[in-house]
Amino acid sequence: MNIDKALISKLESLTRLQLTEEERLQLEVDLAAILQMVEKMNDLDTSGVEPLTHITSELNRWREDRVEEALDREMALKNAPDREGPFFRVPKVIELDDDRPS
């Protein structure tokens, strides 16, 4: 994968970030370094290495459920900057992109 200005611009748009030119250049360098590390890992011989499903051999420690007082809906909505009925109203952050694959 080639890290170029077009990819950085696309990522900036998708993440809704507004980067300075200096930040764009640094991101390009950082992403290239990450991809280079991944390529090195792909070259490793992992035959004979057992897959790791958990970082430790410890199992879940279960505890008994306990009933605790929950925050009342009206109390939760009391400090909301905007609401619609019993729901928090938040700004739209996801938009469909016409050039995305279907």
PDB file of C-alpha atoms in Angstrom:
ATOM      1  CA  MET A   1       0.000   0.000   0.000  1.00  0.00           C
ATOM      2  CA  ASN A   2       1.326   3.391  -0.948  1.00  0.00           C
ATOM      3  CA  ILE A   3       0.961   6.204   1.569  1.00  0.00           C
ATOM      4  CA  ASP A   4       0.457   9.396  -0.401  1.00  0.00           C
ATOM      5  CA  LYS A   5      -1.262  12.755  -0.065  1.00  0.00           C
ATOM      6  CA  ALA A   6      -4.502  11.380  -1.560  1.00  0.00           C
ATOM      7  CA  LEU A   7      -4.702   8.660   1.109  1.00  0.00           C
ATOM      8  CA  ILE A   8      -3.935  11.148   3.887  1.00  0.00           C
ATOM      9  CA  SER A   9      -6.651  13.459   2.537  1.00  0.00           C
ATOM     10  CA  LYS A  10      -9.144  10.562   2.418  1.00  0.00           C
ATOM     11  CA  LEU A  11      -8.283   9.552   6.011  1.00  0.00           C
ATOM     12  CA  GLU A  12      -8.614  13.165   7.129  1.00  0.00           C
ATOM     13  CA  SER A  13     -12.076  13.321   5.575  1.00  0.00           C
ATOM     14  CA  LEU A  14     -13.216   9.969   6.991  1.00  0.00           C
ATOM     15  CA  THR A  15     -12.067  10.846  10.512  1.00  0.00           C
ATOM     16  CA  ARG A  16     -13.400  14.403  10.341  1.00  0.00           C
ATOM     17  CA  LEU A  17      -9.977  15.733  11.316  1.00  0.00           C
ATOM     18  CA  GLN A  18      -8.622  19.059  10.162  1.00  0.00           C
ATOM     19  CA  LEU A  19      -4.872  18.618  10.029  1.00  0.00           C
ATOM     20  CA  THR A  20      -2.215  21.203   9.359  1.00  0.00           C
ATOM     21  CA  GLU A  21       0.239  20.559   6.522  1.00  0.00           C
ATOM     22  CA  GLU A  22       2.881  19.669   9.125  1.00  0.00           C
ATOM     23  CA  GLU A  23       0.524  17.127  10.747  1.00  0.00           C
ATOM     24  CA  ARG A  24      -0.289  15.622   7.337  1.00  0.00           C
ATOM     25  CA  LEU A  25       3.411  15.146   6.588  1.00  0.00           C
ATOM     26  CA  GLN A  26       4.008  13.584  10.020  1.00  0.00           C
ATOM     27  CA  LEU A  27       1.022  11.254   9.566  1.00  0.00           C
ATOM     28  CA  GLU A  28       2.388  10.167   6.193  1.00  0.00           C
ATOM     29  CA  VAL A  29       5.759   9.335   7.805  1.00  0.00           C
ATOM     30  CA  ASP A  30       4.130   7.545  10.769  1.00  0.00           C
ATOM     31  CA  LEU A  31       1.813   5.420   8.621  1.00  0.00           C
ATOM     32  CA  ALA A  32       4.691   4.433   6.341  1.00  0.00           C
ATOM     33  CA  ALA A  33       6.708   3.337   9.404  1.00  0.00           C
ATOM     34  CA  ILE A  34       3.765   1.284  10.706  1.00  0.00           C
ATOM     35  CA  LEU A  35       3.337  -0.444   7.346  1.00  0.00           C
ATOM     36  CA  GLN A  36       7.059  -1.166   7.230  1.00  0.00           C
ATOM     37  CA  MET A  37       6.849  -2.853  10.664  1.00  0.00           C
ATOM     38  CA  VAL A  38       3.864  -4.929   9.523  1.00  0.00           C
ATOM     39  CA  GLU A  39       5.792  -6.025   6.424  1.00  0.00           C
ATOM     40  CA  LYS A  40       8.679  -7.151   8.660  1.00  0.00           C
ATOM     41  CA  MET A  41       6.246  -9.174  10.787  1.00  0.00           C
ATOM     42  CA  ASN A  42       4.813 -10.803   7.656  1.00  0.00           C
ATOM     43  CA  ASP A  43       8.326 -12.044   6.820  1.00  0.00           C
ATOM     44  CA  LEU A  44       8.686 -13.867  10.165  1.00  0.00           C
ATOM     45  CA  ASP A  45       8.586 -17.661  10.134  1.00  0.00           C
ATOM     46  CA  THR A  46       5.804 -18.538  12.576  1.00  0.00           C
ATOM     47  CA  SER A  47       5.547 -22.207  11.694  1.00  0.00           C
ATOM     48  CA  GLY A  48       5.670 -24.181  14.910  1.00  0.00           C
ATOM     49  CA  VAL A  49       4.411 -21.236  16.951  1.00  0.00           C
ATOM     50  CA  GLU A  50       1.145 -22.004  18.676  1.00  0.00           C
ATOM     51  CA  PRO A  51      -1.553 -19.350  18.152  1.00  0.00           C
ATOM     52  CA  LEU A  52      -2.165 -17.157  21.185  1.00  0.00           C
ATOM     53  CA  THR A  53      -5.792 -16.682  22.142  1.00  0.00           C
ATOM     54  CA  HIS A  54      -5.208 -15.023  25.531  1.00  0.00           C
ATOM     55  CA  ILE A  55      -2.239 -13.088  26.813  1.00  0.00           C
ATOM     56  CA  THR A  56      -2.324 -14.978  30.140  1.00  0.00           C
ATOM     57  CA  SER A  57      -3.530 -18.376  31.242  1.00  0.00           C
ATOM     58  CA  GLU A  58      -5.781 -16.776  33.841  1.00  0.00           C
ATOM     59  CA  LEU A  59      -9.520 -17.333  33.481  1.00  0.00           C
ATOM     60  CA  ASN A  60     -12.351 -14.912  34.217  1.00  0.00           C
ATOM     61  CA  ARG A  61     -12.945 -14.221  37.850  1.00  0.00           C
ATOM     62  CA  TRP A  62     -16.671 -14.241  38.364  1.00  0.00           C
ATOM     63  CA  ARG A  63     -18.451 -12.370  41.101  1.00  0.00           C
ATOM     64  CA  GLU A  64     -22.015 -12.534  42.227  1.00  0.00           C
ATOM     65  CA  ASP A  65     -24.333  -9.993  40.641  1.00  0.00           C
ATOM     66  CA  ARG A  66     -25.524  -7.241  42.911  1.00  0.00           C
ATOM     67  CA  VAL A  67     -28.353  -4.810  42.440  1.00  0.00           C
ATOM     68  CA  GLU A  68     -27.259  -1.190  42.464  1.00  0.00           C
ATOM     69  CA  GLU A  69     -29.225   1.994  42.070  1.00  0.00           C
ATOM     70  CA  ALA A  70     -29.272   3.169  38.463  1.00  0.00           C
ATOM     71  CA  LEU A  71     -29.374   6.724  37.180  1.00  0.00           C
ATOM     72  CA  ASP A  72     -32.962   7.788  36.538  1.00  0.00           C
ATOM     73  CA  ARG A  73     -33.674   8.660  32.873  1.00  0.00           C
ATOM     74  CA  GLU A  74     -34.891  12.183  33.636  1.00  0.00           C
ATOM     75  CA  MET A  75     -31.891  12.791  35.863  1.00  0.00           C
ATOM     76  CA  ALA A  76     -29.569  11.628  33.053  1.00  0.00           C
ATOM     77  CA  LEU A  77     -31.291  13.880  30.506  1.00  0.00           C
ATOM     78  CA  LYS A  78     -31.417  16.846  32.870  1.00  0.00           C
ATOM     79  CA  ASN A  79     -27.971  18.123  31.856  1.00  0.00           C
ATOM     80  CA  ALA A  80     -28.162  17.088  28.199  1.00  0.00           C
ATOM     81  CA  PRO A  81     -27.471  20.003  25.850  1.00  0.00           C
ATOM     82  CA  ASP A  82     -30.200  18.727  23.521  1.00  0.00           C
ATOM     83  CA  ARG A  83     -32.815  16.009  23.750  1.00  0.00           C
ATOM     84  CA  GLU A  84     -35.680  14.614  21.750  1.00  0.00           C
ATOM     85  CA  GLY A  85     -38.302  13.074  23.994  1.00  0.00           C
ATOM     86  CA  PRO A  86     -36.621  10.475  26.199  1.00  0.00           C
ATOM     87  CA  PHE A  87     -33.443  10.423  24.068  1.00  0.00           C
ATOM     88  CA  PHE A  88     -30.165  12.350  23.899  1.00  0.00           C
ATOM     89  CA  ARG A  89     -29.928  14.300  20.657  1.00  0.00           C
ATOM     90  CA  VAL A  90     -26.407  14.407  19.236  1.00  0.00           C
ATOM     91  CA  PRO A  91     -24.930  15.911  16.068  1.00  0.00           C
ATOM     92  CA  LYS A  92     -24.769  13.648  13.035  1.00  0.00           C
ATOM     93  CA  VAL A  93     -21.237  12.298  12.642  1.00  0.00           C
ATOM     94  CA  ILE A  94     -21.656   9.551  10.033  1.00  0.00           C
ATOM     95  CA  GLU A  95     -22.451  10.383   6.453  1.00  0.00           C
ATOM     96  CA  LEU A  96     -22.628   7.990   3.529  1.00  0.00           C
ATOM     97  CA  ASP A  97     -19.858   8.510   1.007  1.00  0.00           C
ATOM     98  CA  ASP A  98     -21.007   8.151  -2.621  1.00  0.00           C
ATOM     99  CA  ASP A  99     -17.650   6.750  -3.764  1.00  0.00           C
ATOM    100  CA  ARG A 100     -17.615   3.868  -1.288  1.00  0.00           C
ATOM    101  CA  PRO A 101     -17.874   0.313  -2.592  1.00  0.00           C
ATOM    102  CA  SER A 102     -21.335  -1.226  -2.430  1.00  0.00           C
TER     103      SER A 102
END
